[in-house]
Coordinates of C-alpha atoms in Angstrom, one line a residue:
M87 CA 0.4 8.3 -20.0
S88 CA -2.8 9.3 -21.8
L89 CA -5.4 11.4 -19.9
P90 CA -9.0 12.1 -20.7
D91 CA -9.7 15.2 -22.9
R92 CA -11.6 18.2 -21.6
A93 CA -14.9 17.0 -23.0
A94 CA -14.5 13.6 -21.2
V95 CA -13.6 15.3 -18.0
L96 CA -16.7 17.6 -18.1
A97 CA -18.8 14.6 -18.8
A98 CA -17.5 12.7 -15.8
P99 CA -19.6 12.8 -12.6
F100 CA -18.5 14.7 -9.5
A101 CA -17.4 12.6 -6.5
E102 CA -20.0 13.0 -3.8
I103 CA -19.2 14.9 -0.6
D104 CA -21.4 16.9 1.8
L105 CA -21.1 20.6 1.2
L106 CA -23.4 23.5 2.2
P107 CA -25.5 24.5 -0.8
P108 CA -24.6 28.0 -2.0
A109 CA -26.8 30.8 -0.9
V110 CA -26.3 34.5 -0.1
A111 CA -28.3 37.4 1.2
V112 CA -27.6 40.6 -0.7
E113 CA -28.3 44.2 0.3
R114 CA -27.9 46.6 -2.6
R115 CA -27.1 50.2 -1.4
P116 CA -27.8 53.5 -3.2
D117 CA -24.0 54.2 -3.7
G118 CA -23.6 51.0 -5.7
S119 CA -22.2 49.0 -2.8
L120 CA -23.3 45.4 -2.2
L121 CA -23.4 43.9 1.3
L122 CA -23.2 40.1 1.2
R123 CA -23.7 37.7 4.1
S124 CA -24.5 34.0 4.5
P125 CA -28.1 33.2 5.4
V126 CA -26.7 30.5 7.7
A127 CA -26.1 31.7 11.2
L128 CA -22.7 30.9 12.8
A129 CA -23.0 28.2 15.4
E130 CA -21.3 28.7 18.8
P131 CA -17.5 28.1 18.3
P132 CA -15.1 26.7 20.9
R133 CA -13.8 29.2 23.5
S134 CA -10.2 28.8 22.5
V135 CA -7.7 26.7 20.5
P136 CA -6.5 24.9 23.7
D137 CA -10.1 23.9 24.3
M138 CA -10.1 22.1 21.0
L139 CA -6.9 20.2 22.0
R140 CA -8.3 19.2 25.3
R141 CA -11.4 17.9 23.7
Q142 CA -9.5 15.8 21.2
A143 CA -7.1 14.5 23.8
R144 CA -10.2 13.3 25.8
D145 CA -12.2 11.9 22.9
A146 CA -9.5 10.7 20.5
G147 CA -6.3 10.6 22.6
E148 CA -4.7 7.7 20.8
R149 CA -5.3 9.0 17.3
V150 CA -2.2 10.4 15.6
F151 CA -2.4 14.2 15.6
L152 CA 1.0 15.1 14.1
A153 CA 3.6 13.2 12.1
E154 CA 7.0 14.3 10.7
R155 CA 10.1 12.7 9.2
A156 CA 12.8 11.9 11.7
A157 CA 16.5 12.3 10.8
D158 CA 16.8 8.7 9.8
G159 CA 13.8 9.0 7.4
S160 CA 11.3 7.2 9.6
W161 CA 8.1 8.8 10.8
R162 CA 7.9 10.4 14.2
R163 CA 4.3 10.5 15.4
A164 CA 2.5 12.2 18.2
T165 CA -1.0 11.4 19.3
Y166 CA -3.4 13.9 20.7
A167 CA -2.7 12.6 24.2
D168 CA 1.1 12.9 23.6
V169 CA 0.7 16.5 22.5
A170 CA -1.6 17.4 25.3
R171 CA 0.9 16.1 27.9
G172 CA 3.8 18.0 26.3
V173 CA 1.7 21.2 26.2
R174 CA 1.0 21.0 30.0
S175 CA 4.7 20.7 30.8
L176 CA 5.7 23.4 28.4
G177 CA 2.9 25.7 29.4
T178 CA 3.9 25.4 33.1
A179 CA 7.5 26.1 32.1
L180 CA 6.6 29.2 30.1
L181 CA 4.7 30.7 33.0
A182 CA 7.5 30.0 35.4
R183 CA 9.9 31.9 33.2
G184 CA 7.7 35.0 33.1
C185 CA 6.3 34.7 29.7
S186 CA 3.2 37.0 29.5
I187 CA 1.0 39.1 27.2
E188 CA 3.8 41.7 27.0
R189 CA 6.7 39.2 26.9
P190 CA 5.5 36.6 24.3
V191 CA 7.1 33.5 22.8
S192 CA 8.7 33.7 19.4
I193 CA 9.4 30.7 17.2
L194 CA 12.0 31.2 14.5
S195 CA 12.1 27.7 13.1
G196 CA 9.7 26.0 10.7
N197 CA 6.9 23.4 11.1
G198 CA 7.5 20.5 13.4
I199 CA 6.0 18.6 16.4
D200 CA 8.1 20.6 18.8
H201 CA 7.0 23.9 17.2
A202 CA 3.3 22.8 17.5
Q203 CA 3.6 21.8 21.1
L204 CA 5.3 25.0 22.1
A205 CA 2.8 27.1 20.2
L206 CA -0.2 25.3 21.8
A207 CA 1.5 25.5 25.2
A208 CA 1.8 29.3 24.9
M209 CA -1.8 29.6 24.0
E210 CA -2.9 27.4 26.9
A211 CA -0.9 29.6 29.2
G212 CA -2.5 32.8 27.8
V213 CA 0.8 33.9 26.3
P214 CA 0.9 35.1 22.6
V215 CA 3.0 33.0 20.3
A216 CA 4.7 34.6 17.2
P217 CA 6.0 32.1 14.6
V218 CA 8.4 34.0 12.4
S219 CA 9.3 33.2 8.7
T220 CA 12.4 31.0 8.5
A221 CA 13.5 33.1 5.6
Y222 CA 14.2 36.0 7.9
S223 CA 16.8 33.8 9.6
L224 CA 18.0 31.4 7.0
M225 CA 17.8 33.2 3.7
S226 CA 18.2 36.9 4.6
Q227 CA 21.6 38.4 4.2
D228 CA 21.1 41.4 6.5
F229 CA 18.6 40.0 9.0
G230 CA 16.7 43.3 8.8
K231 CA 13.2 41.8 9.0
L232 CA 14.2 39.5 11.8
L233 CA 15.7 42.3 13.9
H234 CA 12.5 44.4 13.3
V235 CA 10.2 41.6 14.3
V236 CA 12.0 40.7 17.5
R237 CA 12.4 44.4 18.4
L238 CA 8.6 44.8 18.0
L239 CA 7.7 41.6 19.9
T240 CA 10.0 42.0 23.0
P241 CA 9.8 38.2 23.5
R242 CA 10.7 36.5 26.8
L243 CA 11.6 33.3 25.0
I244 CA 12.8 32.4 21.5
F245 CA 12.8 28.9 20.2
V246 CA 14.8 27.4 17.3
D247 CA 14.7 23.7 16.5
D248 CA 18.4 23.5 15.4
G249 CA 20.8 25.8 17.2
M250 CA 23.6 25.5 14.7
A251 CA 21.3 26.2 11.7
Y252 CA 20.2 29.4 13.4
A253 CA 23.5 30.4 14.8
K254 CA 24.1 33.4 12.5
A255 CA 20.6 34.7 13.1
L256 CA 21.0 34.4 16.9
A257 CA 24.3 36.1 16.7
A258 CA 22.7 39.0 14.8
L259 CA 20.1 39.3 17.5
R260 CA 22.7 39.3 20.2
A261 CA 24.8 41.9 18.4
A262 CA 21.8 44.1 18.3
G263 CA 21.1 43.7 22.0
L264 CA 17.9 41.9 21.3
L265 CA 18.7 38.8 23.4
D266 CA 19.1 40.7 26.6
G267 CA 16.6 39.2 29.1
V268 CA 15.6 36.6 26.5
E269 CA 15.9 32.9 27.1
V270 CA 16.9 31.0 23.9
V271 CA 15.5 27.4 23.8
V272 CA 16.8 24.9 21.2
G273 CA 15.7 21.5 20.2
R274 CA 19.1 20.2 19.2
N275 CA 22.6 21.2 18.3
P276 CA 23.1 24.1 20.7
P277 CA 25.3 26.9 19.1
A278 CA 28.7 27.6 20.5
G279 CA 29.2 30.7 22.6
L280 CA 25.6 31.3 23.5
A281 CA 23.8 30.2 26.7
V282 CA 20.7 28.2 25.8
T283 CA 18.2 25.9 27.3
M284 CA 17.3 22.6 25.8
L285 CA 13.6 22.0 24.9
A286 CA 13.9 18.6 26.6
D287 CA 14.4 20.5 29.9
L288 CA 11.1 22.4 29.5
L289 CA 9.3 19.2 28.5
A290 CA 10.5 17.6 31.8
T291 CA 8.7 20.3 33.9
P292 CA 6.0 18.9 36.1
P293 CA 2.6 20.6 35.4
D294 CA 1.2 22.7 38.2
S295 CA -1.9 24.6 39.1
A296 CA -0.6 27.9 37.6
L297 CA -1.3 26.5 34.1
D298 CA -4.8 25.4 35.0
A299 CA -5.5 28.9 36.3
A300 CA -4.2 30.5 33.2
F301 CA -6.2 28.2 31.0
A302 CA -9.4 28.9 33.0
A303 CA -8.8 32.6 32.5
L304 CA -8.8 32.4 28.7
T305 CA -11.5 34.3 26.9
P306 CA -12.3 34.4 23.2
D307 CA -10.6 37.8 23.0
T308 CA -7.4 36.6 24.5
I309 CA -4.5 37.2 22.1
A310 CA -3.4 33.8 20.8
K311 CA -0.9 34.6 18.1
I312 CA 0.9 37.4 16.4
L313 CA 1.4 36.6 12.8
F314 CA 3.6 38.8 10.7
T315 CA 2.6 39.9 7.2
S316 CA 5.0 39.3 4.4
G317 CA 6.1 42.9 4.4
S318 CA 4.9 43.6 0.9
T319 CA 4.6 47.3 1.5
G320 CA 7.5 47.8 4.0
L321 CA 8.6 46.0 7.2
P322 CA 6.3 43.3 8.4
K323 CA 3.3 44.2 10.6
G324 CA 2.3 42.0 13.5
V325 CA -1.3 41.0 13.1
I326 CA -3.1 40.2 16.3
N327 CA -4.9 36.8 16.2
T328 CA -7.4 36.1 19.0
H329 CA -9.0 32.8 19.9
R330 CA -12.3 34.2 18.7
M331 CA -10.9 34.8 15.3
M332 CA -9.5 31.4 14.8
C333 CA -12.3 29.4 16.5
S334 CA -15.1 31.2 14.7
N335 CA -13.3 30.6 11.5
Q336 CA -13.1 26.9 12.0
Q337 CA -16.7 26.7 13.2
A338 CA -17.8 28.5 10.0
L339 CA -15.7 26.2 7.8
A340 CA -17.1 23.2 9.5
Q341 CA -20.6 24.4 8.5
V342 CA -19.7 24.8 4.9
Y343 CA -17.5 21.8 4.5
R344 CA -20.0 19.5 6.2
F345 CA -18.3 16.3 5.2
L346 CA -15.4 17.0 7.6
G347 CA -17.7 16.4 10.5
N348 CA -19.7 13.4 9.3
S349 CA -17.0 11.2 7.8
R350 CA -13.6 9.9 8.6
P351 CA -11.2 12.2 10.4
P352 CA -9.3 14.2 7.8
V353 CA -5.7 13.5 6.8
L354 CA -3.6 16.4 5.4
L355 CA 0.0 16.4 4.1
D356 CA 1.1 20.0 4.1
W357 CA 4.3 21.9 3.5
L358 CA 2.9 25.4 3.9
P359 CA 4.7 27.4 6.7
W360 CA 2.9 27.9 10.0
N361 CA 4.1 31.5 10.3
H362 CA 1.5 32.2 7.5
T363 CA -2.2 32.2 8.2
F364 CA -3.0 29.6 5.4
A365 CA -1.3 26.7 7.1
G366 CA -0.9 28.0 10.6
N367 CA -4.6 28.9 11.1
H368 CA -6.7 27.4 8.3
D369 CA -4.9 24.0 7.9
F370 CA -3.6 23.3 11.4
N371 CA -6.7 24.4 13.2
M372 CA -9.0 22.5 10.8
I373 CA -7.2 19.3 11.6
L374 CA -7.3 20.1 15.3
F375 CA -11.0 21.0 15.2
H376 CA -12.0 17.7 13.5
G377 CA -9.5 15.4 15.3
G378 CA -7.6 14.6 12.1
T379 CA -4.0 13.9 11.3
Y380 CA -1.6 16.6 10.1
V381 CA 1.4 15.1 8.3
I382 CA 4.2 17.7 8.1
D383 CA 5.8 17.8 4.7
E384 CA 9.5 18.8 4.9
G385 CA 9.5 19.3 1.1
K386 CA 8.3 22.4 -0.7
P387 CA 7.8 23.5 -4.4
A388 CA 11.4 24.1 -5.2
P389 CA 14.1 22.2 -7.1
V390 CA 15.3 19.1 -5.1
L391 CA 12.9 19.8 -2.2
I392 CA 9.9 18.8 -4.3
E393 CA 11.3 15.3 -4.3
R394 CA 10.7 15.1 -0.6
T395 CA 7.1 16.1 -1.1
I396 CA 6.7 13.4 -3.8
A397 CA 8.3 10.8 -1.5
N398 CA 5.8 11.8 1.3
L399 CA 2.9 11.5 -1.2
R400 CA 3.9 8.0 -1.9
D401 CA 3.6 7.2 1.8
V402 CA 0.5 9.3 2.7
A403 CA -2.8 9.3 0.8
P404 CA -4.4 12.6 1.9
T405 CA -8.2 13.0 2.3
I406 CA -7.9 16.8 1.8
Y407 CA -5.1 18.6 0.0
F408 CA -4.4 22.3 0.2
N409 CA -1.7 24.2 -1.7
V410 CA -0.8 27.4 -3.5
P411 CA -0.6 27.5 -7.3
R412 CA 3.1 27.0 -7.4
G413 CA 2.8 23.9 -5.3
F414 CA 0.2 22.4 -7.8
D415 CA 2.4 23.4 -10.7
M416 CA 5.3 21.3 -9.4
V417 CA 3.3 18.3 -8.1
I418 CA 1.1 17.8 -11.2
P419 CA 3.9 16.7 -13.6
Y420 CA 4.8 13.8 -11.2
L421 CA 1.2 12.7 -11.1
E422 CA 1.1 12.8 -14.9
R423 CA 4.2 10.6 -15.3
D424 CA 3.4 8.0 -12.6
A425 CA 0.1 6.3 -12.7
A426 CA 0.7 4.5 -9.4
L427 CA 1.5 7.8 -7.6
R428 CA -1.6 9.4 -9.2
D429 CA -3.9 6.6 -8.2
H430 CA -2.5 6.6 -4.6
F431 CA -2.9 10.4 -4.4
F432 CA -6.6 10.4 -5.4
S433 CA -7.5 7.1 -3.7
R434 CA -9.3 8.7 -0.8
L435 CA -9.1 12.4 -1.7
D436 CA -12.3 14.3 -0.8
L437 CA -11.3 17.9 -1.5
V438 CA -8.6 19.9 -3.3
L439 CA -8.3 23.6 -2.3
Y440 CA -6.1 26.3 -3.7
A441 CA -5.6 29.7 -2.2
G442 CA -3.1 32.6 -1.9
A443 CA -3.0 33.4 -5.6
A444 CA -5.0 32.7 -8.7
L445 CA -4.7 29.2 -10.1
P446 CA -4.0 29.2 -13.8
Q447 CA -6.9 27.4 -15.6
H448 CA -4.5 24.9 -17.3
L449 CA -3.5 23.6 -13.9
W450 CA -7.1 23.3 -12.9
E451 CA -7.9 21.3 -16.0
R452 CA -4.9 19.0 -15.6
L453 CA -5.8 18.2 -12.0
E454 CA -9.4 17.4 -13.0
A455 CA -8.1 15.2 -15.8
L456 CA -5.9 13.3 -13.4
S457 CA -8.8 12.9 -11.0
V458 CA -11.0 11.4 -13.7
A459 CA -8.2 9.1 -14.9
A460 CA -7.6 7.8 -11.4
T461 CA -11.2 7.4 -10.1
G462 CA -13.6 8.0 -13.0
R463 CA -14.9 11.0 -11.1
R464 CA -14.1 14.7 -10.7
V465 CA -12.7 15.4 -7.2
A466 CA -14.2 18.5 -5.5
M467 CA -11.9 21.4 -6.4
V468 CA -12.5 24.7 -4.5
S469 CA -10.9 27.9 -3.4
A470 CA -11.2 30.4 -0.5
W471 CA -10.2 33.9 0.1
G472 CA -9.0 36.0 3.0
S473 CA -5.9 37.3 4.7
T474 CA -3.8 37.2 7.8
E475 CA -6.2 39.8 9.3
T476 CA -9.2 37.5 8.7
A477 CA -7.8 34.3 10.4
P478 CA -7.8 33.6 7.3
C479 CA -11.0 32.7 5.6
A480 CA -13.6 35.3 4.7
T481 CA -15.2 33.6 1.7
A482 CA -15.2 30.0 0.6
V483 CA -16.4 28.0 -2.4
H484 CA -18.6 25.2 -1.1
W485 CA -20.2 23.9 -4.3
R486 CA -19.2 22.4 -7.6
I487 CA -17.4 24.7 -10.0
D488 CA -15.7 24.1 -13.4
N489 CA -13.0 26.8 -13.4
A490 CA -10.6 28.7 -11.3
G491 CA -10.9 32.3 -10.2
I492 CA -14.1 32.1 -8.1
I493 CA -13.4 32.8 -4.4
G494 CA -16.8 31.8 -3.1
L495 CA -19.4 33.4 -0.8
P496 CA -19.2 34.8 2.7
I497 CA -18.8 32.1 5.3
P498 CA -21.3 32.1 8.2
G499 CA -20.9 35.1 10.5
T500 CA -18.8 37.2 8.1
D501 CA -20.0 40.2 6.1
I502 CA -18.5 41.1 2.8
L503 CA -18.9 44.6 1.4
L504 CA -18.2 45.3 -2.3
T505 CA -17.9 49.1 -2.6
P506 CA -17.0 51.1 -5.7
N507 CA -13.4 52.2 -5.9
A508 CA -12.3 53.7 -9.2
S509 CA -13.1 51.1 -11.9
K510 CA -13.5 48.2 -9.4
L511 CA -15.5 47.0 -6.5
E512 CA -13.3 46.9 -3.4
L513 CA -13.8 44.0 -1.0
R514 CA -14.1 44.8 2.7
V515 CA -14.6 42.3 5.6
R516 CA -16.4 42.4 9.0
G517 CA -17.0 39.6 11.4
P518 CA -15.7 37.7 14.4
N519 CA -12.8 36.4 12.3
V520 CA -11.3 39.9 11.8
T521 CA -8.3 41.1 13.7
P522 CA -8.7 43.8 16.3
G523 CA -5.6 45.4 14.9
Y524 CA -1.8 45.4 14.7
W525 CA 0.6 44.6 17.5
R526 CA 1.7 47.9 19.1
D527 CA 0.8 49.9 16.0
P528 CA -2.4 52.0 16.7
A529 CA -1.9 54.2 13.6
R530 CA -1.9 51.3 11.2
T531 CA -4.8 49.8 13.1
R532 CA -6.9 52.9 12.6
E533 CA -6.0 53.1 8.9
A534 CA -7.1 49.5 8.3
F535 CA -10.8 50.0 9.1
D536 CA -13.5 52.1 7.7
D537 CA -16.1 54.0 9.7
D538 CA -18.4 51.0 9.8
G539 CA -15.8 48.6 11.1
F540 CA -15.0 46.9 7.9
Y541 CA -11.4 45.8 7.3
R542 CA -9.9 47.3 4.2
I543 CA -8.2 44.3 2.7
G544 CA -7.1 46.0 -0.6
D545 CA -8.5 43.3 -2.9
A546 CA -11.2 43.7 -5.5
G547 CA -14.0 41.4 -6.5
R548 CA -17.2 41.2 -8.5
L549 CA -20.2 38.9 -8.7
R550 CA -19.8 36.2 -11.2
D551 CA -23.4 36.7 -12.2
D552 CA -25.1 39.9 -11.0
A553 CA -28.5 38.3 -11.5
A554 CA -27.6 35.1 -9.6
P555 CA -25.3 36.2 -6.7
A556 CA -25.2 32.6 -5.3
H557 CA -22.8 31.8 -8.2
G558 CA -20.1 33.5 -6.1
I559 CA -17.6 36.3 -6.1
V560 CA -14.8 36.4 -8.7
F561 CA -11.4 37.7 -7.6
D562 CA -10.6 40.9 -9.5
G563 CA -7.0 41.7 -8.4
R564 CA -5.7 44.3 -6.1
V565 CA -7.3 47.7 -5.9
A566 CA -4.0 49.5 -5.8
E567 CA -2.0 47.5 -8.4
D568 CA -4.2 48.4 -11.4
F569 CA -3.0 51.3 -13.5
K570 CA -3.9 53.4 -16.6
L571 CA -2.2 53.6 -19.9
T572 CA -1.6 57.0 -21.5
S573 CA -4.8 56.5 -23.4
G574 CA -6.7 56.6 -20.0
T575 CA -7.6 52.9 -20.3
W576 CA -7.4 50.9 -17.1
V577 CA -5.2 47.8 -17.0
H578 CA -6.4 45.1 -14.6
V579 CA -3.1 43.5 -13.5
G580 CA -4.4 40.4 -11.7
A581 CA -6.4 39.0 -14.6
L582 CA -3.7 39.8 -17.2
R583 CA -1.0 38.2 -15.1
V584 CA -2.9 34.9 -14.9
A585 CA -3.6 35.0 -18.6
A586 CA 0.0 35.6 -19.5
I587 CA 1.2 32.7 -17.4
A588 CA -1.3 30.4 -19.1
A589 CA -0.5 31.7 -22.6
A590 CA 3.2 30.9 -22.3
A591 CA 3.0 27.8 -20.2
P592 CA 5.3 26.2 -19.0
L593 CA 7.8 29.1 -19.4
I594 CA 6.6 31.7 -16.9
Q595 CA 7.0 31.1 -13.2
D596 CA 5.5 34.5 -12.5
C597 CA 5.5 37.9 -14.1
V598 CA 4.9 41.5 -13.3
V599 CA 2.8 43.7 -15.5
T600 CA 4.3 47.1 -16.5
G601 CA 3.1 50.1 -18.5
Q602 CA 1.8 52.7 -16.0
D603 CA 1.6 56.0 -17.8
R604 CA 2.9 54.5 -21.0
H605 CA 1.2 53.7 -24.2
E606 CA 1.5 49.9 -24.1
I607 CA 1.8 47.0 -21.7
G608 CA 5.0 45.1 -20.9
L609 CA 5.9 42.0 -18.9
L610 CA 8.9 41.4 -16.6
V611 CA 9.1 37.6 -16.7
F612 CA 10.5 35.4 -14.0
P613 CA 11.1 32.1 -15.9
N614 CA 10.3 28.7 -14.7
P615 CA 13.7 26.8 -14.8
A616 CA 12.1 23.4 -15.3
G617 CA 9.8 24.8 -18.0
C618 CA 12.7 26.4 -19.7
A619 CA 14.6 23.2 -19.8
T620 CA 11.6 21.4 -21.3
L621 CA 11.4 24.0 -24.1
C622 CA 15.1 23.7 -24.8
P623 CA 15.8 20.0 -25.1
D624 CA 19.0 20.6 -27.1
A625 CA 20.6 22.9 -24.5
P626 CA 23.6 21.5 -22.6
P627 CA 22.7 19.6 -19.5
G628 CA 22.8 21.9 -16.5
A629 CA 22.7 25.1 -18.6
A630 CA 22.4 28.2 -16.5
L631 CA 19.1 30.1 -16.6
A632 CA 20.9 33.1 -18.1
E633 CA 21.9 30.8 -21.0
L634 CA 18.4 29.3 -21.5
I635 CA 16.6 32.6 -21.7
A636 CA 18.9 33.7 -24.5
R637 CA 18.0 30.7 -26.6
P638 CA 15.9 31.5 -29.7
E639 CA 13.5 28.6 -29.3
L640 CA 12.5 29.8 -25.8
R641 CA 12.2 33.4 -26.8
R642 CA 10.1 32.3 -29.8
H643 CA 7.8 30.3 -27.5
L644 CA 7.1 33.3 -25.3
A645 CA 6.5 35.6 -28.2
D646 CA 4.2 33.1 -30.0
G647 CA 2.2 32.3 -26.8
L648 CA 1.7 36.0 -26.0
A649 CA 0.8 36.7 -29.6
V650 CA -2.0 34.1 -29.5
H651 CA -3.2 35.7 -26.3
N652 CA -3.2 39.1 -28.0
R653 CA -5.2 38.0 -31.0
A654 CA -8.0 37.0 -28.7
Q655 CA -8.2 40.4 -27.1
S656 CA -10.2 43.5 -28.3
G657 CA -8.4 46.4 -26.6
S658 CA -5.0 47.8 -25.7
S659 CA -5.6 47.2 -22.0
L660 CA -5.5 43.4 -22.6
R661 CA -2.7 43.1 -25.2
I662 CA 0.9 42.6 -24.2
A663 CA 3.4 44.4 -26.4
R664 CA 6.8 43.6 -24.9
A665 CA 8.4 41.2 -22.5
L666 CA 11.8 40.9 -20.8
L667 CA 13.1 37.6 -19.4
L668 CA 14.8 38.1 -16.1
A669 CA 17.9 36.0 -15.2
T670 CA 17.8 36.7 -11.5
P671 CA 15.0 35.4 -9.2
P672 CA 13.0 37.7 -7.0
G673 CA 14.7 38.6 -3.8
I674 CA 13.3 38.3 -0.3
D675 CA 15.4 41.0 1.3
S676 CA 14.0 43.5 -1.3
N677 CA 10.5 42.4 -0.6
E678 CA 10.0 41.1 -4.1
I679 CA 8.8 37.7 -2.9
T680 CA 7.4 36.1 0.2
D681 CA 8.6 32.7 1.5
K682 CA 5.5 31.2 0.1
G683 CA 6.5 32.3 -3.4
Y684 CA 4.1 35.2 -3.8
I685 CA 5.3 38.1 -6.0
N686 CA 5.0 41.7 -4.8
Q687 CA 4.3 43.7 -7.9
R688 CA 5.1 47.1 -6.3
A689 CA 8.4 46.0 -4.9
V690 CA 9.6 44.4 -8.1
L691 CA 8.7 47.5 -10.1
E692 CA 10.6 49.7 -7.6
H693 CA 13.6 47.4 -7.3
R694 CA 13.9 46.7 -11.0
A695 CA 13.2 50.2 -12.3
A696 CA 16.2 50.0 -14.6
E697 CA 14.7 46.8 -16.2
V698 CA 11.4 48.5 -16.7
E699 CA 13.1 51.4 -18.5
R700 CA 14.9 48.9 -20.7
L701 CA 11.7 47.1 -21.5
H702 CA 9.9 50.3 -22.5
A703 CA 12.8 52.0 -24.2
E704 CA 11.9 53.9 -27.4
T705 CA 14.5 51.8 -29.2
P706 CA 14.5 48.5 -27.2
G707 CA 17.6 46.4 -27.0
P708 CA 17.8 42.9 -28.4
E709 CA 17.0 41.3 -25.0
V710 CA 13.4 42.8 -25.3
I711 CA 10.9 40.5 -26.9
I712 CA 8.4 42.4 -29.1
V713 CA 5.1 40.6 -29.3
A714 CA 2.8 40.7 -32.3
A715 CA -0.5 42.5 -31.8

């Protein structure tokens, strides 16, 4: 199918939606720091997440809140009134079982209506809930992270949706003595040899006054969730999430994305896991705040599973669509091949948001071209920035932009400090959305904040235009990941990684920049299997990745793409001299990748030190691709 060229896309009008106009107050300090804040005051947020549920159950009780695929492929739906009823029964059952602030609820399974009801019930009962990455139970070989998390949590109750699927993980917990005094609740398929309670039994509990008393006692500073970081620098840390954090964040987002409150209730189709702050806080709570419908996508951006996402997109036309770059990378080709799917996808779409990692510009432009082809207009495409510790949004783009990389301006109520750190400006965050600290870890809590109470997030940023701060902040990588060549020149890893992926598209799934204390830059390349197959049309069907990356046409594509990139650069800190294609994907047990697909640069470099040495050998082997300067 033919798509409009870039000039035609840029000439197309923007689709109209109501967004807060960009503005920022700037305080320039003598040390070179910049303090940024929104000139718009934060309005009073709800007291708690359960308050939002009770309001929607009262005002929009028959509206569908959650939908998921049933085993037979049909849609299982739960209205706000349905969920509120389930929450009251489950909350009463949790209190009767002794769940408390010190003995929380842990959910090991993924997104689902049962998961949502149990999490909301725990919050209504004043009991922290800790959703845990499914990868710790289903993908890990040693269960090390799972054991660490449960040992730290000391839960009173653990929930899994499918007992048989989690049987090995539960056995590992029992063998470690971590199920002593813990009630295991399952949704279906109880595992053999382990005493469990069925979720249906908890749902049959008659609500009583104990839950009403617990709900009345909630305050904005009550701990609602414990969300575990991805463990990029060691074992996962438990980030305390209070009701104040989550509710103030949604209030601020409602003030910048004004269309959400003055148009139809939003509809979101989302695969992102609830154990992460992006989906679990930003996405889920946004739908709850505005009385919308959250359609749970059981697919994900991975071979085979992406087909489920596409099937769901044929059924559901979202009004807002949130994803990480990998998700867009896998969805876009389907939209480009199928005009009916494309037109359905954009038929009522108000906003596209990416977060979690930088979106390559070529994906941005392809999405815009699809939007113009479908509607004649450019859909609003924006980004936001934050972390688990900021619930998650600290900055947001709430105006029209033409390219990726801009992370926005401070949302109402949040202060952003840009302070000099080596060659960059380090981003720090202060506001009601910032965590009070880490669960049972006072040392790390102290380390996370500066003397003025700003959270040290570890990212860097800069103003897009110093003379016009309202044009927004540009993400500038991680403070700690940049390094120097032997020439003393700084290499800015984040920007170079994005440029390399774009230069060699569609070959690179992700890459890690190497060269610290060396004279030139290298790349460890994790190939995109689908992209490799596209570049090697003559390869045997089903050829293994190890075979594909040895093919000369693929290696030539990588070398040529990076050479074109190099010719446009002026210095050694921007030119890539070598590349090595990796046949093995990043591993979750070695912390190389999170379950959302984010690469941990430091862990890859440590785990693949031998590959780094091969890449930078004085006499490189034939597997190393030398790139023309």
